[in-house]
Amino acid sequence: MHLRMPSIDRGVQSFLWAVVFFLVLYFGMVAVDVSKATALILSLVAAFLIFLLVRTRGGDTSGS
């Protein structure tokens, strides 16, 4: 019996990457004394761009 990881949709993977990096960026900026509003806006923009990057460019390259 060969067990393998379940297939996860690329959109779900992109969203999870974006959430993780949003949290890292937001709390990192707040930790170095950036205002919370600025940290929130910059983190949201970066998370959106990360989502798009992973959604369009991320994926399994073993098939090529």
CSV table of C-alpha atoms in Angstrom, one decimal:
chain,number,residue,atom,x,y,z
A,1,MET,CA,0.0,0.0,0.0
A,2,HIS,CA,1.4,3.3,-1.1
A,3,LEU,CA,0.4,6.3,1.1
A,4,ARG,CA,0.7,9.8,-0.3
A,5,MET,CA,-0.3,13.3,0.7
A,6,PRO,CA,-3.8,14.3,-0.3
A,7,SER,CA,-4.1,16.7,-3.2
A,8,ILE,CA,-4.6,20.3,-2.0
A,9,ASP,CA,-6.0,22.8,-4.4
A,10,ARG,CA,-3.5,25.5,-5.5
A,11,GLY,CA,-5.9,28.2,-4.3
A,12,VAL,CA,-5.9,26.8,-0.8
A,13,GLN,CA,-2.2,26.6,-0.8
A,14,SER,CA,-1.9,30.2,-2.0
A,15,PHE,CA,-4.2,31.4,0.7
A,16,LEU,CA,-2.3,29.5,3.5
A,17,TRP,CA,1.0,31.0,2.3
A,18,ALA,CA,-0.5,34.5,2.2
A,19,VAL,CA,-1.9,34.1,5.7
A,20,VAL,CA,1.3,32.8,7.2
A,21,PHE,CA,3.4,35.6,5.6
A,22,PHE,CA,0.8,38.2,6.6
A,23,LEU,CA,1.1,37.2,10.2
A,24,VAL,CA,4.9,37.2,10.1
A,25,LEU,CA,5.1,40.6,8.4
A,26,TYR,CA,2.4,42.2,10.6
A,27,PHE,CA,3.8,41.0,13.9
A,28,GLY,CA,7.3,41.7,12.8
A,29,MET,CA,6.6,45.3,11.8
A,30,VAL,CA,4.7,45.9,15.1
A,31,ALA,CA,7.6,44.4,17.0
A,32,VAL,CA,10.0,46.9,15.4
A,33,ASP,CA,7.6,49.8,16.4
A,34,VAL,CA,5.9,50.5,13.1
A,35,SER,CA,2.4,51.9,13.6
A,36,LYS,CA,-0.3,49.2,13.6
A,37,ALA,CA,-2.2,50.9,10.8
A,38,THR,CA,0.8,51.1,8.5
A,39,ALA,CA,1.8,47.5,9.4
A,40,LEU,CA,-1.7,46.3,8.6
A,41,ILE,CA,-1.9,48.0,5.2
A,42,LEU,CA,1.6,46.9,4.1
A,43,SER,CA,1.0,43.3,5.3
A,44,LEU,CA,-2.3,43.1,3.5
A,45,VAL,CA,-0.8,44.3,0.2
A,46,ALA,CA,2.2,42.0,0.6
A,47,ALA,CA,-0.1,39.0,1.4
A,48,PHE,CA,-2.2,39.7,-1.6
A,49,LEU,CA,0.9,39.8,-3.8
A,50,ILE,CA,2.1,36.6,-2.3
A,51,PHE,CA,-1.2,35.0,-2.9
A,52,LEU,CA,-1.1,36.0,-6.6
A,53,LEU,CA,2.5,34.9,-6.9
A,54,VAL,CA,1.9,31.4,-5.4
A,55,ARG,CA,-1.4,31.1,-7.3
A,56,THR,CA,0.1,31.8,-10.7
A,57,ARG,CA,3.8,30.6,-10.4
A,58,GLY,CA,3.6,28.0,-7.6
A,59,GLY,CA,3.0,24.4,-8.3
A,60,ASP,CA,4.5,21.0,-8.9
A,61,THR,CA,7.3,21.1,-11.5
A,62,SER,CA,7.9,17.4,-11.6
A,63,GLY,CA,5.6,17.0,-14.6
A,64,SER,CA,7.7,19.1,-16.9
